[in-house]
PDB file of C-alpha atoms in Angstrom:
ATOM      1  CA  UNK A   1       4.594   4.972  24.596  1.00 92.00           C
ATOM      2  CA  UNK A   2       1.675   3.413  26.259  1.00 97.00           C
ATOM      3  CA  UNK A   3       1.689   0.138  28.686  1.00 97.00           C
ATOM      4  CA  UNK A   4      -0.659  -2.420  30.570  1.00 97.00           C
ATOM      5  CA  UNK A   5      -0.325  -5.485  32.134  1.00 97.00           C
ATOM      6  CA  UNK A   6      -2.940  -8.257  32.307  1.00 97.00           C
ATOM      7  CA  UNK A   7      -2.264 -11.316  33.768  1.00 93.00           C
ATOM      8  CA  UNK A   8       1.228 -11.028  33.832  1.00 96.00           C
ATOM      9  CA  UNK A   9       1.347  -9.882  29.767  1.00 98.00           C
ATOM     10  CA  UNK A  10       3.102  -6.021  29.758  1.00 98.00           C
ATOM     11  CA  UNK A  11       1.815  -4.941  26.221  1.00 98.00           C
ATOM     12  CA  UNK A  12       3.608  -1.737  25.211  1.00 98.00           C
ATOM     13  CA  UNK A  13       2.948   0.220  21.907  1.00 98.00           C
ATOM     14  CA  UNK A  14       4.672   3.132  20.224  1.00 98.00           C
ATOM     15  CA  UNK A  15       3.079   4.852  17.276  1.00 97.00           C
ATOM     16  CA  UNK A  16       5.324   7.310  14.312  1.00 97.00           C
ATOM     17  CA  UNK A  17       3.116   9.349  11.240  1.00 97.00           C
ATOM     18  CA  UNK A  18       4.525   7.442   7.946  1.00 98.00           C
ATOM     19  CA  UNK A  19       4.418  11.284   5.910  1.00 96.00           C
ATOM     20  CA  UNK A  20       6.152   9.328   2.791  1.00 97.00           C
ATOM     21  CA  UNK A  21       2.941   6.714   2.457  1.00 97.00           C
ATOM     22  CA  UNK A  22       0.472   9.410   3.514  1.00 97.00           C
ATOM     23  CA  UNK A  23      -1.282  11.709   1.526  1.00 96.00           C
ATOM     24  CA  UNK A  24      -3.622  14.611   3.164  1.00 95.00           C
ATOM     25  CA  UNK A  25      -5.037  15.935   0.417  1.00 95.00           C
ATOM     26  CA  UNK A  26      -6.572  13.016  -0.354  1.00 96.00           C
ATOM     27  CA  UNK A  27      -7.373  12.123   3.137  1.00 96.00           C
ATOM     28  CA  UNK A  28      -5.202   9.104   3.769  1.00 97.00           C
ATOM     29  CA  UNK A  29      -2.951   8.872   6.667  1.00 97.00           C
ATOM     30  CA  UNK A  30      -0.463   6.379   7.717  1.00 98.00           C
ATOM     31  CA  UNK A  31       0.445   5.811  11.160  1.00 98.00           C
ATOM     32  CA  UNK A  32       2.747   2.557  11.964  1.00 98.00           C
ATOM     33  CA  UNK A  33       2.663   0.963  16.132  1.00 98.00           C
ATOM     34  CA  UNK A  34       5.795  -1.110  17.434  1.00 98.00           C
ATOM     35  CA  UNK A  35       4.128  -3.730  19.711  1.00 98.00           C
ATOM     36  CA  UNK A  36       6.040  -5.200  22.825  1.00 98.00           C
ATOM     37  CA  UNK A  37       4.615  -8.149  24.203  1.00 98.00           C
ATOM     38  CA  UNK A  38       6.319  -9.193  27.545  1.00 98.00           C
ATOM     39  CA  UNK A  39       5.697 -12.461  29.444  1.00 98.00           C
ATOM     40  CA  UNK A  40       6.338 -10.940  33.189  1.00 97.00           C
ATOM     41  CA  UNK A  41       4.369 -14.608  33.763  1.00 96.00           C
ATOM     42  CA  UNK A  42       5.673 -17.617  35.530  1.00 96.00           C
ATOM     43  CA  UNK A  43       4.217 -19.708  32.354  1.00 97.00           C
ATOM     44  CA  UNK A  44       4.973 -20.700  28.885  1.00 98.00           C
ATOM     45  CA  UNK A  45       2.471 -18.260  27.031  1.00 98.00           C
ATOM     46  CA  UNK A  46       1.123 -18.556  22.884  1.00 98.00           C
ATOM     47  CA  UNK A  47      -0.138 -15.754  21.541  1.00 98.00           C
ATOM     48  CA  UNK A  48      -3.027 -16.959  19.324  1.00 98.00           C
ATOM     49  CA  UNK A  49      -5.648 -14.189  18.024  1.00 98.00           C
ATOM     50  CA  UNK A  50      -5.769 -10.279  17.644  1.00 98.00           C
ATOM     51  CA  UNK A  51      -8.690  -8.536  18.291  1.00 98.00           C
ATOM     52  CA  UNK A  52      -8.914  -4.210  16.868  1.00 98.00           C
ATOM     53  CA  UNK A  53     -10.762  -1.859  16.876  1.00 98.00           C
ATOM     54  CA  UNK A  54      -9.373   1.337  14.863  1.00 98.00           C
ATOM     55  CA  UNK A  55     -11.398   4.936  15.646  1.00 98.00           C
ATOM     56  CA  UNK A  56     -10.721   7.099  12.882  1.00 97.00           C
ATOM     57  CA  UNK A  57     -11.925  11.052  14.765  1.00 95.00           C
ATOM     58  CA  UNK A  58     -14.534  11.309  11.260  1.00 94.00           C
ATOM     59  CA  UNK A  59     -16.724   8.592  12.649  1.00 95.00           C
ATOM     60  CA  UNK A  60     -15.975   5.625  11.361  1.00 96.00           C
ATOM     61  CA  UNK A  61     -15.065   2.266  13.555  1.00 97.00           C
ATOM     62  CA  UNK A  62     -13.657  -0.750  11.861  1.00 97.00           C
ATOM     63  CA  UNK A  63     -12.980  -4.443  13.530  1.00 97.00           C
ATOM     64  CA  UNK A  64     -10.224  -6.301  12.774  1.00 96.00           C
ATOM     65  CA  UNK A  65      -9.418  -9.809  13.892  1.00 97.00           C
ATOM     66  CA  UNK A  66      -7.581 -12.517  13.254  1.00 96.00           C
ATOM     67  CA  UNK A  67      -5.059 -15.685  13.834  1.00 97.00           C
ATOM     68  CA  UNK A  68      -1.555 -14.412  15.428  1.00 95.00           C
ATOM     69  CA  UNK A  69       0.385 -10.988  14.681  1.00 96.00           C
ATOM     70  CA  UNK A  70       1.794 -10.350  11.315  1.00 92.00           C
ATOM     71  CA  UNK A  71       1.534 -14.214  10.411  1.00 92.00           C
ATOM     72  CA  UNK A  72       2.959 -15.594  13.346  1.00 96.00           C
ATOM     73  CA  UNK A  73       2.008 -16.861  16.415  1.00 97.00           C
ATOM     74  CA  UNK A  74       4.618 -16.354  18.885  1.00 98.00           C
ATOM     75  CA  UNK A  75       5.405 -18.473  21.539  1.00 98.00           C
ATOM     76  CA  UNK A  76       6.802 -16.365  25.086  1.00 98.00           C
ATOM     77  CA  UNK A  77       8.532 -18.325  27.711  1.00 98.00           C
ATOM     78  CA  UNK A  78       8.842 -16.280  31.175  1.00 98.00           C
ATOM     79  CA  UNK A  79      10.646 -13.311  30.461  1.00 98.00           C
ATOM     80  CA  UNK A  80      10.453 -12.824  27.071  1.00 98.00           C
ATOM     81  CA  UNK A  81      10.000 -10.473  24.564  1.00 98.00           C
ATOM     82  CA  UNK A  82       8.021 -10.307  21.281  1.00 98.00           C
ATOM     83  CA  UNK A  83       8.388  -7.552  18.957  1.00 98.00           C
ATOM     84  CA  UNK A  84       6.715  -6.772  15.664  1.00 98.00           C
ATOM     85  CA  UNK A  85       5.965  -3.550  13.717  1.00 97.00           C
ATOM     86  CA  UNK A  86       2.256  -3.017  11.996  1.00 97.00           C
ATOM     87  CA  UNK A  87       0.293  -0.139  10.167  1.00 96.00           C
ATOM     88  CA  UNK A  88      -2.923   1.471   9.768  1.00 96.00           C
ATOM     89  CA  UNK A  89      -4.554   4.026   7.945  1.00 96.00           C
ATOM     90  CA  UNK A  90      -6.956   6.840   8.587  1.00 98.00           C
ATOM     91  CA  UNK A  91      -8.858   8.992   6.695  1.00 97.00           C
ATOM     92  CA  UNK A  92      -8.659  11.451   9.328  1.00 96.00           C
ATOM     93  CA  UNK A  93      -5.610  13.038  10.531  1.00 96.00           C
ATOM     94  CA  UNK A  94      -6.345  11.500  14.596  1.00 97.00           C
ATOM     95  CA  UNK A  95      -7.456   8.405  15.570  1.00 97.00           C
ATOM     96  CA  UNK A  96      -7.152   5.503  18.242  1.00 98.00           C
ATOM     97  CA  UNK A  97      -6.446   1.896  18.260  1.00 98.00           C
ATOM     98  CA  UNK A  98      -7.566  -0.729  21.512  1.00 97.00           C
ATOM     99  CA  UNK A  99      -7.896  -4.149  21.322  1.00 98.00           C
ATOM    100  CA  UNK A 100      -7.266  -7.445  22.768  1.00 98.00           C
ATOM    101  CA  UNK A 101      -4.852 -10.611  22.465  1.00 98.00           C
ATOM    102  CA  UNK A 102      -5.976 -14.374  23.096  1.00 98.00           C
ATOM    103  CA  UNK A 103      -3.300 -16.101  24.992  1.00 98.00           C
ATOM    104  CA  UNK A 104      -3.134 -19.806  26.161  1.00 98.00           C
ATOM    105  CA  UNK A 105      -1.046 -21.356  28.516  1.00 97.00           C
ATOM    106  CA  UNK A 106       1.039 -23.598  27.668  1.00 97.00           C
ATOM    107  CA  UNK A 107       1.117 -26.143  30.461  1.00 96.00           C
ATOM    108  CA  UNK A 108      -2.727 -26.330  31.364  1.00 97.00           C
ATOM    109  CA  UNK A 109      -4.082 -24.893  27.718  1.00 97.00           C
ATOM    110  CA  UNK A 110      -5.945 -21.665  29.719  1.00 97.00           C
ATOM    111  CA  UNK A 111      -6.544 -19.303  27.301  1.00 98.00           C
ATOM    112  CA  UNK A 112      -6.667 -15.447  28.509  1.00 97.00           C
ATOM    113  CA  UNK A 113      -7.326 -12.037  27.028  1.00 98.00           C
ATOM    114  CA  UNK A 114      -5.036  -9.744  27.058  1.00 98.00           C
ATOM    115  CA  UNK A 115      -5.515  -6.381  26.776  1.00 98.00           C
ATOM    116  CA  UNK A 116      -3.809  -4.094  23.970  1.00 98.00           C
ATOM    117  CA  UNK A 117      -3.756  -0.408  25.453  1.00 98.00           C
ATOM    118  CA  UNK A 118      -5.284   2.271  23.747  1.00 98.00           C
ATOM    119  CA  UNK A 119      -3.018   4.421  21.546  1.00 98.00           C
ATOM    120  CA  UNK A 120      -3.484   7.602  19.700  1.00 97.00           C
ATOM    121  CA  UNK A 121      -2.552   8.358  16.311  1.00 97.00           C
ATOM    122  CA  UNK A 122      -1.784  12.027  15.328  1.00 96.00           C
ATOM    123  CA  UNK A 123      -0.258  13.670  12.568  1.00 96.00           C
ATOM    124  CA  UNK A 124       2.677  15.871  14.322  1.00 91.00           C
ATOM    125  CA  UNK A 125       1.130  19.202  12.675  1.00 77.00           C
ATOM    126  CA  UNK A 126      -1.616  18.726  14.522  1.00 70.00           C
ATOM    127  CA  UNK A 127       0.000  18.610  17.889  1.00 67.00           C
ATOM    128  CA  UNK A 128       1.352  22.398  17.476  1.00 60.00           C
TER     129      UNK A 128
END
């Protein structure tokens, strides 16, 4: 699991190889990430906006952005937590996700960027 924290926002992500949805001899891997968004804040927080970028190790870099996280846009008052589970594909058995999320404060309508941590994707035979 990796972690940061910007502007009082811990974002924490795990990552697990989906073998059953992948398919290596045809190139396609599926990796899901368990996202934990924090508000370690003193303020009333709305996530609006994603922001990805996905690094497949074969050379190819796609964008991806867009309202909220998995159709929602969660509202965090201090001290808590938002979950949600996602996926991705490669066509490469390693890769890396970063990104960023736009926040806004509730009480004054700031908006911030948060950052997502980079994360690695690997299929486990690869580790050995």
């Amino acid at each position: 699991m990796v972690s940061t924290i910007t502007e009082g926002v811990k974002v924490s992500v795990k990552t697990e190889y989906q073998s059953s949805y992948s398919s290596p001899l045809q190139a396609h891997y599926v990796f899901t990430y368990r996202i934990t968004i924090e508000n370690a804040s003193d303020h009333t927080l709305q996530l609006l906006r994603r922001h990805w970028f996905i690094y497949d190790s074969n050379g190819t870099v796609r964008e991806v952005e867009g309202e909220g996280v998995v159709g929602l846009q969660p509202v965090l008052e201090p001290g808590e937590i938002h979950e949600y589970v996602s996926g991705c594909n490669l066509r490469s058995s390693i890769g890396k996700m970063s990104g960023t999320y736009l926040v806004e404060r509730i009480i004054d309508g700031k908006q911030l960027r948060v950052t997502i941590p980079e994360f690695t994707m690997v299929v486990p035979f690869r580790l050995n």
